[in-house]
C-alpha positions as MATLAB code, in Angstrom:
seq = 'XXXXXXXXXXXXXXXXXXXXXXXXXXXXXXXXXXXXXXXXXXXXXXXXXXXXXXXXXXXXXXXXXXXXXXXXXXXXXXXXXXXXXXXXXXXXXXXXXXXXXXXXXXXXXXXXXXXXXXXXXXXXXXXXXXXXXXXXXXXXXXXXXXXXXXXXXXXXXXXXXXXXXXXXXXXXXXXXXXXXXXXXXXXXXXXXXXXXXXXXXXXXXXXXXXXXXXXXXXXXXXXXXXXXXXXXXXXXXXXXXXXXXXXXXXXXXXXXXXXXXXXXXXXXXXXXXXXXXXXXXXXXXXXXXXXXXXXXXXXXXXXXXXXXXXXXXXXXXXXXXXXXXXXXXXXXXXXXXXXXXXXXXXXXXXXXXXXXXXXX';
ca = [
      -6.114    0.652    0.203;
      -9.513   -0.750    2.239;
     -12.899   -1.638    0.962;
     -13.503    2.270    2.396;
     -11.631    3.196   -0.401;
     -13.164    0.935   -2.688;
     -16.591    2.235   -1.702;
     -15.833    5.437   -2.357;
     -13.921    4.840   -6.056;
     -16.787    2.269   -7.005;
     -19.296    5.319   -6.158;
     -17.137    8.025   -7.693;
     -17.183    5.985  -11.364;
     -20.961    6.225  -11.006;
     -22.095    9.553   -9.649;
     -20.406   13.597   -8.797;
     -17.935   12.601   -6.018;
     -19.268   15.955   -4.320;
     -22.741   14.098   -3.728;
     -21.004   11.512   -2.186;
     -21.966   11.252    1.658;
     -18.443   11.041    3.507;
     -19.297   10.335    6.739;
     -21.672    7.422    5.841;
     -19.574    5.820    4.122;
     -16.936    6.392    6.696;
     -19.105    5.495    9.436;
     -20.411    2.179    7.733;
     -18.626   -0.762    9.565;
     -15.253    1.200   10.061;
     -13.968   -1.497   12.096;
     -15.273   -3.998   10.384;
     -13.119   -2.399    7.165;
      -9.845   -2.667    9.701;
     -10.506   -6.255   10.273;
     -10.247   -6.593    6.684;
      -7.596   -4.794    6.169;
      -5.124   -7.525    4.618;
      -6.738   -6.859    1.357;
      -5.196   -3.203    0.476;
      -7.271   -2.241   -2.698;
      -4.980    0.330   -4.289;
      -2.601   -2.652   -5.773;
      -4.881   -2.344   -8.426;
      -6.375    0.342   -9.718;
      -6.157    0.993  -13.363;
      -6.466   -0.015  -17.318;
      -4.013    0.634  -19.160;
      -1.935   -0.087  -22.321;
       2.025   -0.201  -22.972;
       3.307    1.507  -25.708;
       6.871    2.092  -26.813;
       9.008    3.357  -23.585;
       5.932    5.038  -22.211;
       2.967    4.267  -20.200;
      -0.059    5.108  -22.854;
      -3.295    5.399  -20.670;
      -6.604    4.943  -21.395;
      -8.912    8.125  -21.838;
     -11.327    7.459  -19.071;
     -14.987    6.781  -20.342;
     -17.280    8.861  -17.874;
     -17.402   12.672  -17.555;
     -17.802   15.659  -19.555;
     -14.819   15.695  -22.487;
     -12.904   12.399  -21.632;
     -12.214   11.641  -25.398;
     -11.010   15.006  -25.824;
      -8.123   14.593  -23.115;
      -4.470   13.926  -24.013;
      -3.623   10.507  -23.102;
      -0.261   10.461  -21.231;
       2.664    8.805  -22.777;
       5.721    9.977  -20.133;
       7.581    8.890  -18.068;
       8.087    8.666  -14.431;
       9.592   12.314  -12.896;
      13.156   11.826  -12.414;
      13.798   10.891   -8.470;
      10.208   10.347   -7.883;
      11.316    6.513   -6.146;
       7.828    5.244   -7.800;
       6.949    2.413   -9.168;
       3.383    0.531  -10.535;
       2.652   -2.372  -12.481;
       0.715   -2.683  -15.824;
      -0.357   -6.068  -17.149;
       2.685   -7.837  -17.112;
       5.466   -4.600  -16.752;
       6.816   -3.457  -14.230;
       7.564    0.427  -14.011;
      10.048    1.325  -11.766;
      12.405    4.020  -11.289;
      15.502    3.017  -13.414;
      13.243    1.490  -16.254;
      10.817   -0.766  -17.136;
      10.708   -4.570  -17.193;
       8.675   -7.171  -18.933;
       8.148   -9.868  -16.174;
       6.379  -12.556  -18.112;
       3.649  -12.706  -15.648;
       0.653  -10.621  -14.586;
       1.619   -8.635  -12.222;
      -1.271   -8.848   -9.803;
       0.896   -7.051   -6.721;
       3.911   -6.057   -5.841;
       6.217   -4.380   -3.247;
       9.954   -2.900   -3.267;
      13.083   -3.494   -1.163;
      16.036   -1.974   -1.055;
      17.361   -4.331   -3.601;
      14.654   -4.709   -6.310;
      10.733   -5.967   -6.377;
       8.429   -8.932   -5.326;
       5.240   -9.302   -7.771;
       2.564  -11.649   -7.345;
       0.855  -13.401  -10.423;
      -2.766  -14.523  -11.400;
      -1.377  -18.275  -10.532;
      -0.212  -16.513   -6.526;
       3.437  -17.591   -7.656;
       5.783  -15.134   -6.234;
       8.758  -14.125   -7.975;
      11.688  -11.736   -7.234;
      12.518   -9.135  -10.043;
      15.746   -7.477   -9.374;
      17.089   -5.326  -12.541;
      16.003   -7.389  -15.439;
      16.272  -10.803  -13.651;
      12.891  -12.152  -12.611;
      13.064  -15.856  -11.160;
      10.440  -17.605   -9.174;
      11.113  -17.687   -5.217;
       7.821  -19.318   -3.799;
       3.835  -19.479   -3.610;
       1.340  -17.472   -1.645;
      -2.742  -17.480   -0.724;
      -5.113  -16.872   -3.212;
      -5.314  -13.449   -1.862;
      -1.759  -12.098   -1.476;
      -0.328  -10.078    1.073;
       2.866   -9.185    0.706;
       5.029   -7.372    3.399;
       8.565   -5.758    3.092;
      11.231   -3.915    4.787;
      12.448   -1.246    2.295;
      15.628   -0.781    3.901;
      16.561   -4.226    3.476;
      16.317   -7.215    0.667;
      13.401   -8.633    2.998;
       9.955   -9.785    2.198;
       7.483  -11.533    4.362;
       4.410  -13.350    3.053;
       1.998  -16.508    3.943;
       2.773  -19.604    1.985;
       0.465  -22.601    2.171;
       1.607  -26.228    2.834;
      -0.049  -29.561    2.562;
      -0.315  -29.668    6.443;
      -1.323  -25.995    6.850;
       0.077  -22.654    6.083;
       3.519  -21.083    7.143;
       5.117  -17.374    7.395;
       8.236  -16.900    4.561;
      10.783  -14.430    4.829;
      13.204  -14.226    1.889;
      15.690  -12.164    1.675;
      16.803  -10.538   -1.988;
      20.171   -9.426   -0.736;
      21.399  -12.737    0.165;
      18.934  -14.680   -2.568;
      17.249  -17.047   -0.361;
      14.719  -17.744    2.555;
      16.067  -16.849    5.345;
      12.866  -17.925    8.054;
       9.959  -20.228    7.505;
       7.655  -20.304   10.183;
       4.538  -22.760   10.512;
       1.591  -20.542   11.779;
      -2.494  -21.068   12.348;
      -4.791  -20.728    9.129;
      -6.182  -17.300   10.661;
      -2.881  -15.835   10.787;
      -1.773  -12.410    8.938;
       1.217  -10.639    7.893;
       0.919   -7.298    9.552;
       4.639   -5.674    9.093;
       8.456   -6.559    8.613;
      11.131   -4.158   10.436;
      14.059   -4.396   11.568;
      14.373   -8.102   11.031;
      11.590   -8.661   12.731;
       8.072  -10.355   11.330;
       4.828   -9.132   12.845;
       1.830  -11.424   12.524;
      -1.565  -11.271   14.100;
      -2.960  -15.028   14.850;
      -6.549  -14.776   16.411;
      -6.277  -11.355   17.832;
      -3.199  -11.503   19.454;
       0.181   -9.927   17.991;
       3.652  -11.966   17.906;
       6.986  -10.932   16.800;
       9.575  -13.375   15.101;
      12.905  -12.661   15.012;
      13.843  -13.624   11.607;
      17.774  -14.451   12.631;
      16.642  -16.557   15.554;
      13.021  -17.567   14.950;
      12.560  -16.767   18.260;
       8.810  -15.579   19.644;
       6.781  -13.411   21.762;
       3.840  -12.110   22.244;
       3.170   -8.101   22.253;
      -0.044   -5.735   22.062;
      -1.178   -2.044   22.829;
      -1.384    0.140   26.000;
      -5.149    0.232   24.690;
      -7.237   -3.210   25.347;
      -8.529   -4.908   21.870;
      -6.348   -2.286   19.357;
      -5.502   -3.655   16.100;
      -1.854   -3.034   14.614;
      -1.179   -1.776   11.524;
       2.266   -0.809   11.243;
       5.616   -0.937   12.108;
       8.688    1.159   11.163;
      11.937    1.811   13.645;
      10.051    1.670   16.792;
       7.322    3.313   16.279;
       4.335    0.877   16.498;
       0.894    2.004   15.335;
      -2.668    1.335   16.841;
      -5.798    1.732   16.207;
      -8.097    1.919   18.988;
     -11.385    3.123   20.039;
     -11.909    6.013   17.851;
      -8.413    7.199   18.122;
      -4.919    6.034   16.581;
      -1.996    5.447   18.962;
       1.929    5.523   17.936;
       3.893    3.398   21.048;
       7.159    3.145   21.423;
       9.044    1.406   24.016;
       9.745    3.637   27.373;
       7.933    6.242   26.122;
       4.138    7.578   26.700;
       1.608    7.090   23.041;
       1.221    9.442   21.045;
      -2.591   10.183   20.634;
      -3.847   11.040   16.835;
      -7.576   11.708   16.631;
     -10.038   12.529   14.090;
      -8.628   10.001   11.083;
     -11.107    8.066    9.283;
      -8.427    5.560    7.535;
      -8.213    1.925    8.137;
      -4.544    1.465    6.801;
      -1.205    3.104    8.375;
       2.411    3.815    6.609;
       5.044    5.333    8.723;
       7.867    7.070    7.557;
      11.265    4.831    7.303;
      12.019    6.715   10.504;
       8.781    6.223   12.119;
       8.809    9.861   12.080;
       5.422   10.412   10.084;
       2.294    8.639    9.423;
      -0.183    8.378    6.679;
      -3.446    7.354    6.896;
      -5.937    5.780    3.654;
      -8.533    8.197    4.200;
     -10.196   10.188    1.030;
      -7.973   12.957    1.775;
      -4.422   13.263    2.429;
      -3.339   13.338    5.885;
       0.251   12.634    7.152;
       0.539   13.031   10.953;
       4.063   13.490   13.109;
       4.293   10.603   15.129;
       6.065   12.379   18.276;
       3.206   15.275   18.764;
       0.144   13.679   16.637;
      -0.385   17.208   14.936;
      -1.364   17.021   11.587;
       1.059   18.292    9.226;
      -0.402   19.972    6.018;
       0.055   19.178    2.600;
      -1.778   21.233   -0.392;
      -2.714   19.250   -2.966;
      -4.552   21.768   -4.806;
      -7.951   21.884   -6.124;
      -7.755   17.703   -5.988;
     -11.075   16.535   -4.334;
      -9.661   13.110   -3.708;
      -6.107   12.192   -2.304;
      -4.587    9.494   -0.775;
      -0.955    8.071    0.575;
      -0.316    5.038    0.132;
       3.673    4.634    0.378;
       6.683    6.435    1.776;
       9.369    6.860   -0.715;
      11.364    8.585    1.749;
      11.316   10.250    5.440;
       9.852   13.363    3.697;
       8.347   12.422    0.905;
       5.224   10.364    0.415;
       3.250    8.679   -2.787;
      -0.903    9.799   -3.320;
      -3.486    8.832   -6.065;
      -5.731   11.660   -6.544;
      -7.850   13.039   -8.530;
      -9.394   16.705   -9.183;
     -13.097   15.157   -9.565;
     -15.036   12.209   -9.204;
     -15.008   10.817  -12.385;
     -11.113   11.377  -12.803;
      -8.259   11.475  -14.475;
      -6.683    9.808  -11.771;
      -3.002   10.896  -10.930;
       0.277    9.992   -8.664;
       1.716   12.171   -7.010;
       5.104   12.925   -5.325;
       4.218   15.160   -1.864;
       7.249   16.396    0.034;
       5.838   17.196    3.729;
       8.857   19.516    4.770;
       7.544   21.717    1.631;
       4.163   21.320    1.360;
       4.460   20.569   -1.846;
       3.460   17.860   -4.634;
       4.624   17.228   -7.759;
       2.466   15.353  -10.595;
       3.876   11.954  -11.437;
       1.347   10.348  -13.481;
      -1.188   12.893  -14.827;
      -3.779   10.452  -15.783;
      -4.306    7.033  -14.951;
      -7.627    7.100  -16.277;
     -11.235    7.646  -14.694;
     -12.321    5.781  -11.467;
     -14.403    3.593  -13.723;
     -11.502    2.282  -15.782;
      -9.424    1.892  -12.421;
     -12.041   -0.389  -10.382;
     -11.753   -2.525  -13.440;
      -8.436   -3.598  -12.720;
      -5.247   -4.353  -14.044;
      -2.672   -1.548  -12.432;
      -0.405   -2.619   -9.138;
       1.175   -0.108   -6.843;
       3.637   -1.117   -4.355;
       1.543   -2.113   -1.558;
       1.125   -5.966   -1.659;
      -2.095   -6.931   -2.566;
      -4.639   -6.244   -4.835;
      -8.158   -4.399   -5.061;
      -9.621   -7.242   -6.774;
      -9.478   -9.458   -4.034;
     -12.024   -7.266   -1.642;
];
């Protein structure tokens, strides 16, 4: 997620997340937190162990009664799309797989997963075949299309560094790009790479390799993400969704520093403490009842109508995933307990969002 995030976990392990002043900690360097925004903290979030076919988690170790609750040994809900990392598994939605590696952070395509180590190797893990496909930065950032076999990261070279884009369908890079040392990976779409060098956005059109140059209706807005058309900004105070020929799409009133669209573009999520997922035509917020849950946050689409929180029901935890279907206004429990926010800013659980909290 964003060092916001973080703030807010590393004070939730420590004191009643009801005490905790919001809009301080929202209003502390905001834009400082989107300028930092390559490091997306909730790649990992969590302690736990592997046992058997199940995920056994650790009971957390703060709060009233956490060694008397029942440490959860299930499995993913069937058609939940989701996927995290544990030490060196990999959970995923057909089964899990033993990569050999840690798996620091990861992301899905459409035709399997690309996990980061301790080492920043970068390996493709499709079914129960994991093979090494190239190196990254110390602190990884991983980008992918999720409609295709595409992935996009930074790879360094002895003269510099250069944009990768390999493609699992077809096995193989299919772009390398030299870029500036202050360049980031800010989306991949539509065979297209987004990266920010220096302030300024280009596009490379992974077929062609050719380049140009784009940016906001809004003077000095900062992308952060890209899905079918729909490109989104964040501004002055204000979030804008722009697509070409048509007029943006204002979306006030969000605190969060990171954006997912919908695989349509159709809907946005933001990484604030609470869940808010936004239609990208009107900018109304669409609501989503997540219960009693205190905390709650998206962090990936798993479809056009369904989209993946962590949350919790206090600020101590257990921690959960959760599947939220917008149409519905529903959610259904995933993971019931990841373990207490303590145990989670300690490290060693990846969700599917290319990087990892311990790098903030």
């Amino acid at each position: 997620m964003t060092e916001k995030l973080k703030t807010l976990m590393d004070r939730a392990a420590d004191a009643d997340f009801a005490a905790l002043d919001l809009d301080a900690v929202t209003a502390a360097g905001d834009r400082v937190v989107r300028r930092r925004r390559a490091v997306m903290g909730v790649a990992s979030l969590a302690a736990v162990a592997v046992l058997g076919s199940g995920v056994a988690v650790l009971a957390s170790g703060s709060g009233d009664g956490a060694d008397d609750r029942t440490r959860w040994t299930g499995v993913p809900v069937d058609g939940s799309g989701m996927s995290w990392g544990v030490g060196e598994e990999l959970h995923t939605p057909v089964g899990s797989v033993d990569v050999g590696h840690l798996v620091r952070a990861h992301v899905r395509t459409r035709v399997g997963f690309v996990t980061v180590d301790d080492a920043a190797n970068v390996w493709s893990v499709i079914g129960g075949e994991v093979r090494p496909i190239g190196q990254t930065q110390a602190t990884p950032h991983l980008v992918s299309d999720t409609e295709t076999g595409q992935v996009a990261w930074l790879e360094p070279t002895p003269g510099g560094v250069r944009a990768v884009v390999h493609d699992q369908s077809l096995d193989r890079r299919v772009r390398s790009v030299p870029v500036g040392k202050d360049t980031r990976v800010v989306a991949l779409d539509s065979g297209a790479l987004y990266v920010e060098r220096d302030g300024k956005y280009d596009v490379i059109d992974v077929e062609s390799g050719d380049q140009w140059q784009i940016g906001s209706s809004e003077s000095g807005a900062e992308l952060l993400a890209v899905e079918n058309g729909a490109l989104v900004w964040s501004g002055d105070d204000r979030y804008l969704v722009e697509r070409d020929a048509t007029a943006p799409v204002v979306i006030d009133g969000v605190a969060g520093s990171v954006a997912m669209l919908s695989p349509d573009g159709s809907r946005v999520t933001f990484d604030a403490d609470e869940l808010r997922v936004y239609d990208t035509m009107t900018g109304k917020r669409l609501e989503i009842g997540v219960d009693d849950r205190v905390f709650a946050s998206g962090y990936e689409w798993l479809d056009n109508d369904r989209v993946a929180v962590i949350a919790s029901r206090s600020g101590t935890g257990p921690v959960e995933l959760l599947a939220c279907e917008v149409s519905a206004d529903t959610c259904v429990q995933v993971v019931p307990d990841l373990g207490g926010f303590d145990e989670l800013m300690a490290g060693g659980f990846s969700l599917p969002v290319g990087t990892s909290l311990e790098d903030e």
